[in-house]
mmCIF file of C-alpha atoms in Angstrom:
data_model
loop_
_atom_site.group_PDB
_atom_site.id
_atom_site.type_symbol
_atom_site.label_atom_id
_atom_site.label_comp_id
_atom_site.label_asym_id
_atom_site.label_seq_id
_atom_site.Cartn_x
_atom_site.Cartn_y
_atom_site.Cartn_z
ATOM 1 C CA MET A 145 -1.873 -13.679 -3.268
ATOM 2 C CA LYS A 146 -2.077 -14.339 0.471
ATOM 3 C CA GLU A 147 0.845 -16.547 1.389
ATOM 4 C CA LYS A 148 0.938 -15.469 5.051
ATOM 5 C CA GLY A 149 -1.138 -13.045 7.073
ATOM 6 C CA LEU A 150 0.166 -9.585 7.851
ATOM 7 C CA LEU A 151 0.971 -8.202 11.273
ATOM 8 C CA ILE A 152 -0.813 -4.845 11.337
ATOM 9 C CA VAL A 153 0.017 -2.436 14.129
ATOM 10 C CA VAL A 154 -2.776 0.095 14.731
ATOM 11 C CA SER A 155 -2.451 3.049 17.070
ATOM 12 C CA GLY A 156 -4.397 6.240 17.600
ATOM 13 C CA CYS A 157 -4.158 9.228 19.871
ATOM 14 C CA SER A 158 -6.902 10.078 22.397
ATOM 15 C CA GLY A 159 -10.024 11.223 20.580
ATOM 16 C CA ALA A 160 -8.944 9.791 17.217
ATOM 17 C CA GLY A 161 -11.854 7.323 17.334
ATOM 18 C CA LYS A 162 -9.689 4.223 16.950
ATOM 19 C CA GLY A 163 -12.230 1.951 18.667
ATOM 20 C CA THR A 164 -15.030 2.926 16.259
ATOM 21 C CA VAL A 165 -12.779 2.514 13.218
ATOM 22 C CA LEU A 166 -11.613 -0.944 14.344
ATOM 23 C CA ALA A 167 -15.213 -2.049 15.004
ATOM 24 C CA GLU A 168 -16.110 -1.009 11.419
ATOM 25 C CA LEU A 169 -12.996 -2.741 10.109
ATOM 26 C CA PHE A 170 -13.810 -6.069 11.772
ATOM 27 C CA ALA A 171 -17.405 -5.841 10.504
ATOM 28 C CA LYS A 172 -16.155 -5.440 6.910
ATOM 29 C CA ALA A 173 -13.067 -7.653 6.824
ATOM 30 C CA ASP A 174 -12.555 -11.319 6.111
ATOM 31 C CA ARG A 175 -9.654 -13.228 7.519
ATOM 32 C CA LEU A 176 -8.732 -10.709 10.155
ATOM 33 C CA SER A 177 -7.820 -11.654 13.730
ATOM 34 C CA TYR A 178 -7.258 -9.554 16.806
ATOM 35 C CA SER A 179 -4.164 -9.858 18.947
ATOM 36 C CA VAL A 180 -5.197 -10.487 22.553
ATOM 37 C CA SER A 181 -2.900 -8.788 25.068
ATOM 38 C CA ALA A 182 -1.695 -10.265 28.313
ATOM 39 C CA THR A 183 -2.225 -8.246 31.491
ATOM 40 C CA THR A 184 -1.651 -8.533 35.205
ATOM 41 C CA ARG A 185 -4.700 -6.471 36.098
ATOM 42 C CA LEU A 186 -7.739 -8.309 37.437
ATOM 43 C CA PRO A 187 -10.624 -9.143 35.066
ATOM 44 C CA ARG A 188 -13.592 -6.771 35.218
ATOM 45 C CA PRO A 189 -17.106 -8.209 35.377
ATOM 46 C CA GLY A 190 -17.926 -9.792 32.014
ATOM 47 C CA GLU A 191 -14.339 -9.952 30.756
ATOM 48 C CA ILE A 192 -13.310 -13.377 29.502
ATOM 49 C CA ASP A 193 -9.798 -14.790 29.784
ATOM 50 C CA GLY A 194 -8.328 -15.329 26.296
ATOM 51 C CA VAL A 195 -10.911 -13.067 24.667
ATOM 52 C CA ASN A 196 -10.552 -9.628 26.245
ATOM 53 C CA TYR A 197 -7.129 -10.336 27.723
ATOM 54 C CA HIS A 198 -4.914 -13.189 28.751
ATOM 55 C CA PHE A 199 -5.113 -12.612 32.504
ATOM 56 C CA VAL A 200 -1.864 -13.665 34.178
ATOM 57 C CA THR A 201 -0.074 -13.096 37.478
ATOM 58 C CA LYS A 202 2.767 -10.630 37.848
ATOM 59 C CA GLU A 203 5.166 -13.563 38.299
ATOM 60 C CA THR A 204 3.995 -15.197 35.058
ATOM 61 C CA PHE A 205 4.257 -11.912 33.135
ATOM 62 C CA GLU A 206 7.790 -11.235 34.404
ATOM 63 C CA ASP A 207 8.750 -14.816 33.597
ATOM 64 C CA MET A 208 7.431 -14.318 30.015
ATOM 65 C CA ILE A 209 9.512 -11.120 29.696
ATOM 66 C CA ALA A 210 12.616 -12.959 30.982
ATOM 67 C CA LYS A 211 12.067 -15.796 28.473
ATOM 68 C CA GLY A 212 11.640 -13.332 25.560
ATOM 69 C CA GLU A 213 8.025 -14.346 25.084
ATOM 70 C CA ILE A 214 6.662 -10.769 25.072
ATOM 71 C CA LEU A 215 6.844 -8.707 21.853
ATOM 72 C CA GLU A 216 6.254 -5.331 23.531
ATOM 73 C CA TYR A 217 4.807 -4.240 26.843
ATOM 74 C CA THR A 218 3.987 -1.225 28.921
ATOM 75 C CA THR A 219 2.933 -0.565 32.494
ATOM 76 C CA TYR A 220 -0.123 1.422 33.520
ATOM 77 C CA ALA A 221 -1.446 2.020 37.027
ATOM 78 C CA GLY A 222 0.910 -0.605 38.429
ATOM 79 C CA ASN A 223 -0.056 -3.380 35.976
ATOM 80 C CA TYR A 224 1.677 -4.884 32.982
ATOM 81 C CA TYR A 225 0.033 -4.902 29.533
ATOM 82 C CA GLY A 226 1.802 -6.602 26.631
ATOM 83 C CA THR A 227 1.666 -8.705 23.472
ATOM 84 C CA PRO A 228 2.633 -12.379 23.853
ATOM 85 C CA LYS A 229 4.728 -13.459 20.854
ATOM 86 C CA SER A 230 2.472 -16.519 20.641
ATOM 87 C CA GLU A 231 -0.283 -14.218 19.259
ATOM 88 C CA LEU A 232 1.777 -13.815 16.061
ATOM 89 C CA LYS A 233 1.106 -17.493 15.226
ATOM 90 C CA LYS A 234 -2.393 -16.381 14.198
ATOM 91 C CA THR A 235 -0.822 -15.068 10.951
ATOM 92 C CA GLU A 236 0.367 -18.549 9.934
ATOM 93 C CA SER A 237 -3.137 -19.511 8.795
ATOM 94 C CA GLY A 238 -3.091 -16.650 6.273
ATOM 95 C CA ASP A 239 -5.234 -14.404 8.471
ATOM 96 C CA SER A 240 -3.913 -10.939 9.149
ATOM 97 C CA LEU A 241 -3.533 -9.868 12.750
ATOM 98 C CA ILE A 242 -4.482 -6.478 14.192
ATOM 99 C CA LEU A 243 -2.201 -5.457 17.030
ATOM 100 C CA GLU A 244 -3.568 -2.422 18.860
ATOM 101 C CA ILE A 245 -0.811 -0.666 20.791
ATOM 102 C CA GLU A 246 0.136 2.698 22.243
ATOM 103 C CA LEU A 247 1.769 5.162 19.858
ATOM 104 C CA GLU A 248 5.070 4.810 21.678
ATOM 105 C CA GLY A 249 5.364 1.092 20.868
ATOM 106 C CA ALA A 250 5.456 0.976 17.058
ATOM 107 C CA THR A 251 9.197 1.432 16.723
ATOM 108 C CA ASN A 252 9.846 -1.525 19.033
ATOM 109 C CA VAL A 253 7.453 -3.822 17.148
ATOM 110 C CA LYS A 254 8.937 -2.791 13.795
ATOM 111 C CA ARG A 255 12.446 -3.564 15.084
ATOM 112 C CA MET A 256 11.383 -7.082 16.078
ATOM 113 C CA VAL A 257 9.013 -7.712 13.139
ATOM 114 C CA PRO A 258 10.422 -5.668 10.225
ATOM 115 C CA ASP A 259 7.620 -6.631 7.828
ATOM 116 C CA ALA A 260 4.891 -5.417 10.209
ATOM 117 C CA VAL A 261 2.566 -2.803 8.709
ATOM 118 C CA THR A 262 2.158 0.282 10.913
ATOM 119 C CA ILE A 263 -0.942 2.470 10.801
ATOM 120 C CA VAL A 264 -1.802 5.489 12.936
ATOM 121 C CA ILE A 265 -5.369 6.787 13.117
ATOM 122 C CA VAL A 266 -5.597 10.557 13.584
ATOM 123 C CA PRO A 267 -8.298 13.228 13.909
ATOM 124 C CA PRO A 268 -8.496 15.734 11.022
ATOM 125 C CA SER A 269 -6.998 18.504 13.161
ATOM 126 C CA LEU A 270 -6.160 19.493 16.725
ATOM 127 C CA GLU A 271 -9.259 21.734 16.708
ATOM 128 C CA VAL A 272 -11.526 18.780 15.850
ATOM 129 C CA LEU A 273 -9.858 16.730 18.563
ATOM 130 C CA GLU A 274 -10.515 19.445 21.143
ATOM 131 C CA ASN A 275 -14.137 19.809 19.972
ATOM 132 C CA ARG A 276 -14.645 16.051 20.311
ATOM 133 C CA LEU A 277 -13.335 16.047 23.873
ATOM 134 C CA ARG A 278 -15.471 19.066 24.714
ATOM 135 C CA SER A 279 -18.654 17.642 23.175
ATOM 136 C CA ARG A 280 -18.502 14.601 25.430
ATOM 137 C CA GLY A 281 -19.695 16.883 28.210
ATOM 138 C CA THR A 282 -18.081 14.731 30.877
ATOM 139 C CA ASN A 283 -14.711 16.448 30.621
ATOM 140 C CA THR A 284 -13.831 19.475 32.729
ATOM 141 C CA GLU A 285 -11.665 22.229 31.226
ATOM 142 C CA GLU A 286 -8.738 20.770 33.177
ATOM 143 C CA ASP A 287 -9.443 17.321 31.711
ATOM 144 C CA ILE A 288 -9.540 18.781 28.204
ATOM 145 C CA ALA A 289 -6.290 20.694 28.684
ATOM 146 C CA ARG A 290 -4.605 17.584 30.122
ATOM 147 C CA ARG A 291 -5.826 15.331 27.296
ATOM 148 C CA MET A 292 -4.814 17.831 24.602
ATOM 149 C CA LYS A 293 -1.342 17.957 26.133
ATOM 150 C CA GLN A 294 -1.226 14.157 26.198
ATOM 151 C CA ALA A 295 -2.361 14.013 22.546
ATOM 152 C CA ALA A 296 0.389 16.452 21.557
ATOM 153 C CA VAL A 297 2.989 14.180 23.171
ATOM 154 C CA GLU A 298 1.505 11.109 21.430
ATOM 155 C CA LEU A 299 1.316 12.856 18.045
ATOM 156 C CA ARG A 300 5.083 13.363 18.047
ATOM 157 C CA HIS A 301 5.265 9.657 17.197
ATOM 158 C CA ILE A 302 3.076 9.724 14.077
ATOM 159 C CA THR A 303 6.063 9.838 11.737
ATOM 160 C CA ASP A 304 7.111 6.427 13.155
ATOM 161 C CA TYR A 305 4.127 5.003 11.238
ATOM 162 C CA GLU A 306 4.171 4.068 7.563
ATOM 163 C CA TYR A 307 0.486 4.930 7.032
ATOM 164 C CA ILE A 308 -1.640 7.741 8.425
ATOM 165 C CA VAL A 309 -5.426 7.306 8.342
ATOM 166 C CA LEU A 310 -7.659 10.320 8.890
ATOM 167 C CA ASN A 311 -10.822 9.601 10.855
ATOM 168 C CA GLU A 312 -13.257 12.351 9.913
ATOM 169 C CA THR A 313 -16.177 12.886 12.260
ATOM 170 C CA GLY A 314 -19.056 10.576 11.288
ATOM 171 C CA HIS A 315 -17.008 8.703 8.669
ATOM 172 C CA ALA A 316 -15.330 5.878 10.570
ATOM 173 C CA ASP A 317 -16.449 3.561 7.727
ATOM 174 C CA ARG A 318 -14.218 5.483 5.292
ATOM 175 C CA ALA A 319 -11.252 5.146 7.626
ATOM 176 C CA ALA A 320 -11.989 1.398 7.849
ATOM 177 C CA ASP A 321 -12.111 1.198 4.017
ATOM 178 C CA GLU A 322 -8.763 2.933 3.896
ATOM 179 C CA ILE A 323 -7.272 0.331 6.245
ATOM 180 C CA LEU A 324 -8.771 -2.445 4.079
ATOM 181 C CA ALA A 325 -7.068 -0.856 1.038
ATOM 182 C CA ILE A 326 -3.773 -0.754 2.931
ATOM 183 C CA ILE A 327 -4.111 -4.446 3.839
ATOM 184 C CA ARG A 328 -4.925 -5.393 0.238
ATOM 185 C CA ALA A 329 -2.033 -3.312 -1.147
ATOM 186 C CA GLU A 330 0.441 -4.760 1.349
ATOM 187 C CA GLN A 331 -0.660 -8.284 0.375
ATOM 188 C CA SER A 332 0.217 -7.371 -3.243
ATOM 189 C CA LYS A 333 3.791 -6.372 -2.413
ATOM 190 C CA THR A 334 6.189 -8.358 -4.562
ATOM 191 C CA ALA A 335 8.366 -9.055 -1.518
ATOM 192 C CA ARG A 336 5.389 -10.712 0.226
ATOM 193 C CA ASN A 337 4.712 -13.108 -2.675
ATOM 194 C CA PRO A 338 7.864 -15.209 -3.070
ATOM 195 C CA ASP A 339 5.931 -18.311 -4.211
ATOM 196 C CA LEU A 340 4.182 -16.456 -7.051
ATOM 197 C CA VAL A 341 7.415 -14.729 -8.108
ATOM 198 C CA GLY A 342 9.239 -18.064 -7.944
ATOM 199 C CA SER A 343 6.644 -19.879 -10.048
ATOM 200 C CA LEU A 344 6.831 -17.224 -12.780
ATOM 201 C CA THR A 345 10.625 -17.036 -12.909
ATOM 202 C CA VAL A 346 11.673 -20.618 -12.102
ATOM 203 C CA ASN A 347 12.607 -21.675 -15.639
ATOM 204 C CA ASN A 348 14.448 -18.533 -16.659
ATOM 205 C CA MET B 120 -5.234 13.036 2.027
ATOM 206 C CA LYS B 121 -4.285 13.758 -1.599
ATOM 207 C CA GLU B 122 -1.686 16.481 -1.557
ATOM 208 C CA LYS B 123 -0.188 15.547 -4.938
ATOM 209 C CA GLY B 124 -0.991 12.855 -7.461
ATOM 210 C CA LEU B 125 1.090 9.704 -7.639
ATOM 211 C CA LEU B 126 3.227 8.595 -10.556
ATOM 212 C CA ILE B 127 2.178 4.983 -11.098
ATOM 213 C CA VAL B 128 4.316 2.845 -13.383
ATOM 214 C CA VAL B 129 2.375 -0.109 -14.797
ATOM 215 C CA SER B 130 3.992 -2.900 -16.813
ATOM 216 C CA GLY B 131 2.913 -6.362 -17.872
ATOM 217 C CA CYS B 132 4.471 -9.189 -19.805
ATOM 218 C CA SER B 133 2.935 -10.439 -23.082
ATOM 219 C CA GLY B 134 -0.357 -12.171 -22.394
ATOM 220 C CA ALA B 135 -0.757 -10.670 -18.913
ATOM 221 C CA GLY B 136 -3.840 -8.758 -20.053
ATOM 222 C CA LYS B 137 -2.528 -5.333 -19.084
ATOM 223 C CA GLY B 138 -4.706 -3.505 -21.621
ATOM 224 C CA THR B 139 -7.932 -5.021 -20.267
ATOM 225 C CA VAL B 140 -6.940 -4.302 -16.660
ATOM 226 C CA LEU B 141 -6.108 -0.662 -17.446
ATOM 227 C CA ALA B 142 -9.409 -0.196 -19.306
ATOM 228 C CA GLU B 143 -11.257 -1.492 -16.185
ATOM 229 C CA LEU B 144 -9.121 0.729 -13.965
ATOM 230 C CA PHE B 145 -9.906 3.913 -15.913
ATOM 231 C CA ALA B 146 -13.618 2.998 -15.919
ATOM 232 C CA LYS B 147 -13.593 2.719 -12.093
ATOM 233 C CA ALA B 148 -11.158 5.435 -11.045
ATOM 234 C CA ASP B 149 -11.580 9.101 -10.311
ATOM 235 C CA ARG B 150 -8.758 11.544 -10.706
ATOM 236 C CA LEU B 151 -6.570 9.318 -12.818
ATOM 237 C CA SER B 152 -4.719 10.517 -15.906
ATOM 238 C CA TYR B 153 -2.791 8.639 -18.551
ATOM 239 C CA SER B 154 0.748 9.560 -19.530
ATOM 240 C CA VAL B 155 0.890 10.094 -23.294
ATOM 241 C CA SER B 156 4.150 8.908 -24.851
ATOM 242 C CA ALA B 157 6.092 10.682 -27.549
ATOM 243 C CA THR B 158 7.009 8.686 -30.645
ATOM 244 C CA THR B 159 8.724 9.183 -33.987
ATOM 245 C CA ARG B 160 6.538 6.653 -35.782
ATOM 246 C CA LEU B 161 3.836 7.971 -38.102
ATOM 247 C CA PRO B 162 0.252 8.202 -36.832
ATOM 248 C CA ARG B 163 -2.022 5.345 -37.902
ATOM 249 C CA PRO B 164 -5.478 6.167 -39.261
ATOM 250 C CA GLY B 165 -7.653 7.466 -36.429
ATOM 251 C CA GLU B 166 -4.776 8.196 -34.040
ATOM 252 C CA ILE B 167 -4.832 11.720 -32.622
ATOM 253 C CA ASP B 168 -1.731 13.727 -31.773
ATOM 254 C CA GLY B 169 -1.607 14.405 -28.017
ATOM 255 C CA VAL B 170 -4.174 11.680 -27.259
ATOM 256 C CA ASN B 171 -2.694 8.413 -28.524
ATOM 257 C CA TYR B 172 0.847 9.756 -28.775
ATOM 258 C CA HIS B 173 2.727 12.984 -29.113
ATOM 259 C CA PHE B 174 3.889 12.505 -32.710
ATOM 260 C CA VAL B 175 7.268 14.178 -33.239
ATOM 261 C CA THR B 176 10.107 14.019 -35.734
ATOM 262 C CA LYS B 177 13.303 12.116 -35.085
ATOM 263 C CA GLU B 178 15.149 15.440 -34.793
ATOM 264 C CA THR B 179 12.706 16.739 -32.178
ATOM 265 C CA PHE B 180 12.883 13.488 -30.162
ATOM 266 C CA GLU B 181 16.697 13.491 -30.184
ATOM 267 C CA ASP B 182 16.691 17.134 -29.196
ATOM 268 C CA MET B 183 14.367 16.312 -26.252
ATOM 269 C CA ILE B 184 16.758 13.523 -25.173
ATOM 270 C CA ALA B 185 19.727 15.909 -25.411
ATOM 271 C CA LYS B 186 17.897 18.524 -23.311
ATOM 272 C CA GLY B 187 16.971 15.952 -20.629
ATOM 273 C CA GLU B 188 13.279 16.299 -21.402
ATOM 274 C CA ILE B 189 12.652 12.547 -21.747
ATOM 275 C CA LEU B 190 12.113 10.452 -18.586
ATOM 276 C CA GLU B 191 12.734 7.090 -20.255
ATOM 277 C CA TYR B 192 12.670 5.853 -23.849
ATOM 278 C CA THR B 193 13.157 2.799 -25.954
ATOM 279 C CA THR B 194 13.485 2.083 -29.659
ATOM 280 C CA TYR B 195 11.323 -0.377 -31.573
ATOM 281 C CA ALA B 196 11.371 -1.110 -35.304
ATOM 282 C CA GLY B 197 13.545 1.941 -35.932
ATOM 283 C CA ASN B 198 11.349 4.412 -34.025
ATOM 284 C CA TYR B 199 11.693 6.108 -30.658
ATOM 285 C CA TYR B 200 9.036 5.749 -27.960
ATOM 286 C CA GLY B 201 9.418 7.636 -24.683
ATOM 287 C CA THR B 202 7.874 9.577 -21.820
ATOM 288 C CA PRO B 203 8.223 13.370 -21.960
ATOM 289 C CA LYS B 204 8.983 14.713 -18.480
ATOM 290 C CA SER B 205 6.276 17.335 -19.119
ATOM 291 C CA GLU B 206 3.677 14.538 -18.675
ATOM 292 C CA LEU B 207 4.580 14.410 -14.960
ATOM 293 C CA LYS B 208 3.031 17.871 -14.516
ATOM 294 C CA LYS B 209 -0.354 16.143 -14.680
ATOM 295 C CA THR B 210 0.239 15.020 -11.053
ATOM 296 C CA GLU B 211 0.385 18.627 -9.822
ATOM 297 C CA SER B 212 -3.418 18.917 -9.964
ATOM 298 C CA GLY B 213 -3.717 16.037 -7.475
ATOM 299 C CA ASP B 214 -4.571 13.510 -10.187
ATOM 300 C CA SER B 215 -2.504 10.347 -10.265
ATOM 301 C CA LEU B 216 -0.748 9.485 -13.499
ATOM 302 C CA ILE B 217 -0.550 6.027 -15.072
ATOM 303 C CA LEU B 218 2.694 5.513 -16.956
ATOM 304 C CA GLU B 219 2.584 2.326 -19.028
ATOM 305 C CA ILE B 220 6.096 1.153 -19.886
ATOM 306 C CA GLU B 221 8.065 -1.949 -20.833
ATOM 307 C CA LEU B 222 9.209 -4.156 -17.966
ATOM 308 C CA GLU B 223 12.806 -3.170 -18.594
ATOM 309 C CA GLY B 224 12.147 0.514 -17.846
ATOM 310 C CA ALA B 225 10.925 0.531 -14.228
ATOM 311 C CA THR B 226 14.362 0.737 -12.636
ATOM 312 C CA ASN B 227 15.220 3.831 -14.687
ATOM 313 C CA VAL B 228 11.972 5.601 -13.790
ATOM 314 C CA LYS B 229 12.396 4.745 -10.094
ATOM 315 C CA ARG B 230 15.927 6.164 -10.157
ATOM 316 C CA MET B 231 14.664 9.455 -11.557
ATOM 317 C CA VAL B 232 11.375 9.591 -9.611
ATOM 318 C CA PRO B 233 12.070 7.748 -6.326
ATOM 319 C CA ASP B 234 8.514 8.134 -5.031
ATOM 320 C CA ALA B 235 6.997 6.527 -8.151
ATOM 321 C CA VAL B 236 4.797 3.496 -7.422
ATOM 322 C CA THR B 237 5.722 0.468 -9.549
ATOM 323 C CA ILE B 238 3.182 -2.240 -10.405
ATOM 324 C CA VAL B 239 3.652 -5.303 -12.612
ATOM 325 C CA ILE B 240 0.629 -7.208 -13.933
ATOM 326 C CA VAL B 241 1.250 -10.938 -14.331
ATOM 327 C CA PRO B 242 -0.658 -14.033 -15.452
ATOM 328 C CA PRO B 243 -1.374 -16.610 -12.696
ATOM 329 C CA SER B 244 1.253 -19.011 -14.115
ATOM 330 C CA LEU B 245 3.396 -19.738 -17.160
ATOM 331 C CA GLU B 246 0.917 -22.508 -18.085
ATOM 332 C CA VAL B 247 -2.000 -20.040 -18.144
ATOM 333 C CA LEU B 248 0.095 -17.652 -20.223
ATOM 334 C CA GLU B 249 0.835 -20.375 -22.771
ATOM 335 C CA ASN B 250 -2.844 -21.406 -22.873
ATOM 336 C CA ARG B 251 -3.867 -17.800 -23.492
ATOM 337 C CA LEU B 252 -1.458 -17.460 -26.413
ATOM 338 C CA ARG B 253 -2.613 -20.813 -27.808
ATOM 339 C CA SER B 254 -6.334 -20.017 -27.481
ATOM 340 C CA ARG B 255 -5.976 -16.954 -29.684
ATOM 341 C CA GLY B 256 -5.738 -19.350 -32.607
ATOM 342 C CA THR B 257 -3.732 -16.867 -34.656
ATOM 343 C CA ASN B 258 -0.392 -17.959 -33.215
ATOM 344 C CA THR B 259 1.677 -20.734 -34.804
ATOM 345 C CA GLU B 260 3.665 -23.082 -32.553
ATOM 346 C CA GLU B 261 6.759 -21.058 -33.480
ATOM 347 C CA ASP B 262 5.011 -17.826 -32.465
ATOM 348 C CA ILE B 263 4.006 -19.373 -29.142
ATOM 349 C CA ALA B 264 7.508 -20.645 -28.417
ATOM 350 C CA ARG B 265 9.000 -17.243 -29.321
ATOM 351 C CA ARG B 266 6.507 -15.328 -27.163
ATOM 352 C CA MET B 267 6.979 -17.670 -24.194
ATOM 353 C CA LYS B 268 10.739 -17.125 -24.458
ATOM 354 C CA GLN B 269 10.179 -13.362 -24.626
ATOM 355 C CA ALA B 270 7.859 -13.533 -21.584
ATOM 356 C CA ALA B 271 10.519 -15.449 -19.626
ATOM 357 C CA VAL B 272 13.056 -12.697 -20.358
ATOM 358 C CA GLU B 273 10.545 -10.003 -19.339
ATOM 359 C CA LEU B 274 9.554 -11.845 -16.151
ATOM 360 C CA ARG B 275 13.140 -11.654 -14.867
ATOM 361 C CA HIS B 276 12.346 -8.010 -14.139
ATOM 362 C CA ILE B 277 9.282 -8.562 -11.924
ATOM 363 C CA THR B 278 11.290 -8.217 -8.720
ATOM 364 C CA ASP B 279 12.133 -4.635 -9.830
ATOM 365 C CA TYR B 280 8.469 -3.816 -9.043
ATOM 366 C CA GLU B 281 7.114 -3.015 -5.604
ATOM 367 C CA TYR B 282 3.680 -4.510 -6.300
ATOM 368 C CA ILE B 283 2.684 -7.617 -8.245
ATOM 369 C CA VAL B 284 -0.931 -7.873 -9.431
ATOM 370 C CA LEU B 285 -2.272 -11.207 -10.598
ATOM 371 C CA ASN B 286 -4.667 -11.004 -13.538
ATOM 372 C CA GLU B 287 -6.732 -14.174 -13.369
ATOM 373 C CA THR B 288 -8.547 -15.142 -16.552
ATOM 374 C CA GLY B 289 -11.943 -13.407 -16.671
ATOM 375 C CA HIS B 290 -11.263 -11.286 -13.595
ATOM 376 C CA ALA B 291 -9.573 -8.150 -14.914
ATOM 377 C CA ASP B 292 -11.993 -6.167 -12.681
ATOM 378 C CA ARG B 293 -10.404 -7.740 -9.584
ATOM 379 C CA ALA B 294 -6.928 -6.795 -10.806
ATOM 380 C CA ALA B 295 -8.210 -3.238 -11.371
ATOM 381 C CA ASP B 296 -9.643 -3.174 -7.811
ATOM 382 C CA GLU B 297 -6.266 -4.293 -6.520
ATOM 383 C CA ILE B 298 -4.568 -1.395 -8.324
ATOM 384 C CA LEU B 299 -7.181 0.996 -6.864
ATOM 385 C CA ALA B 300 -6.348 -0.349 -3.386
ATOM 386 C CA ILE B 301 -2.638 0.192 -4.062
ATOM 387 C CA ILE B 302 -3.303 3.793 -5.141
ATOM 388 C CA ARG B 303 -5.427 4.456 -2.062
ATOM 389 C CA ALA B 304 -2.858 2.902 0.280
ATOM 390 C CA GLU B 305 0.017 4.821 -1.278
ATOM 391 C CA GLN B 306 -1.952 8.058 -0.840
ATOM 392 C CA SER B 307 -2.196 7.213 2.888
ATOM 393 C CA LYS B 308 1.559 6.881 3.335
ATOM 394 C CA THR B 309 2.716 9.200 6.106
ATOM 395 C CA ALA B 310 5.622 10.359 3.936
ATOM 396 C CA ARG B 311 3.162 11.515 1.254
ATOM 397 C CA ASN B 312 1.129 13.664 3.698
ATOM 398 C CA PRO B 313 3.541 16.276 5.057
ATOM 399 C CA ASP B 314 0.822 18.951 5.392
ATOM 400 C CA LEU B 315 -1.426 16.713 7.544
ATOM 401 C CA VAL B 316 1.518 15.570 9.675
ATOM 402 C CA GLY B 317 2.650 19.179 10.025
ATOM 403 C CA SER B 318 -0.782 20.435 11.078
ATOM 404 C CA LEU B 319 -1.038 17.769 13.805
ATOM 405 C CA THR B 320 2.465 18.264 15.209
ATOM 406 C CA VAL B 321 3.051 21.989 14.687
ATOM 407 C CA ASN B 322 2.514 23.111 18.273
ATOM 408 C CA ASN B 323 4.417 20.320 19.966
#
């Protein structure tokens, strides 16, 4: 049923546990690739070019933007972070591609790649989110208030996503299973299987 | 994530193995009900009213049509077969409802229940379909030719369905797993989870 891999956009608000869910997902999934972002920030010790990020200069990044080679990008602390369109070629092998982006970016990706699948990972409730931030112990009350405010702003975007996956505390594996089900279902969409449809209707 | 059960329309052309796939599906699934059709044909020995069919008179069936109580219906060998709208109430408990109908009927159901999920079960190819009919041994060449022609007419409708599930010979369990994945994914659609979305965005 897999004629071409899917582009799967995954976002999550602070404290949603997106990193844990994606680690579980990659441990369970076959034929799944990860989209490596380009950035202008300097590599940290241990980071490998082409694995953690494509590390490029500001001039190169701006040149890629000008040439339309960047799918979506954002700036943070004076550096660019973005998805090179060349990453999408990973889907041509039939592998699906996970593109991890900020909640604000889904609408832009969907406009450029209309058949992208968009998934947002959320905590069960705002109370659970606050408890998670508090239980880390490293956050001051000001930090918690600031992060809750940030989460509220991010959560306004959840209706931009086609799928919403609840990450219950201690059950990241279930959230990963839910994403696997979404991938499998999307691969079964009639519109994604033109060869099969064609072979069954060709002589009618 | 299950605020209300789904209405799941399942169709299959002759020889697709729909019956076997649905038997596997019901063996694996929790919280899945089966929509019982109404018919004007007489019960066969062993058939139970309300289990196999709702057995009604022609007058009752026509009265139900007139009152708008029938979701979709067809006639076969002089008898009515149709889905009473009252069957849809089974989704109110949170259970999903399997509605098995002819390939021609999906468009009508979708028009009346826009959030219905439509799934068509197909054989891997027309060659496999023909081999299956031939291997039964009970079909004459004329029967086979007639059924292949009928299948071709039915298959024109497969693009009316959102999902296409391949039933490979000997692997009805895989087709059932694919339908389970579709159900799970559909239950994760943001549009189907207004309470969760509301609880996460209420104070923004």
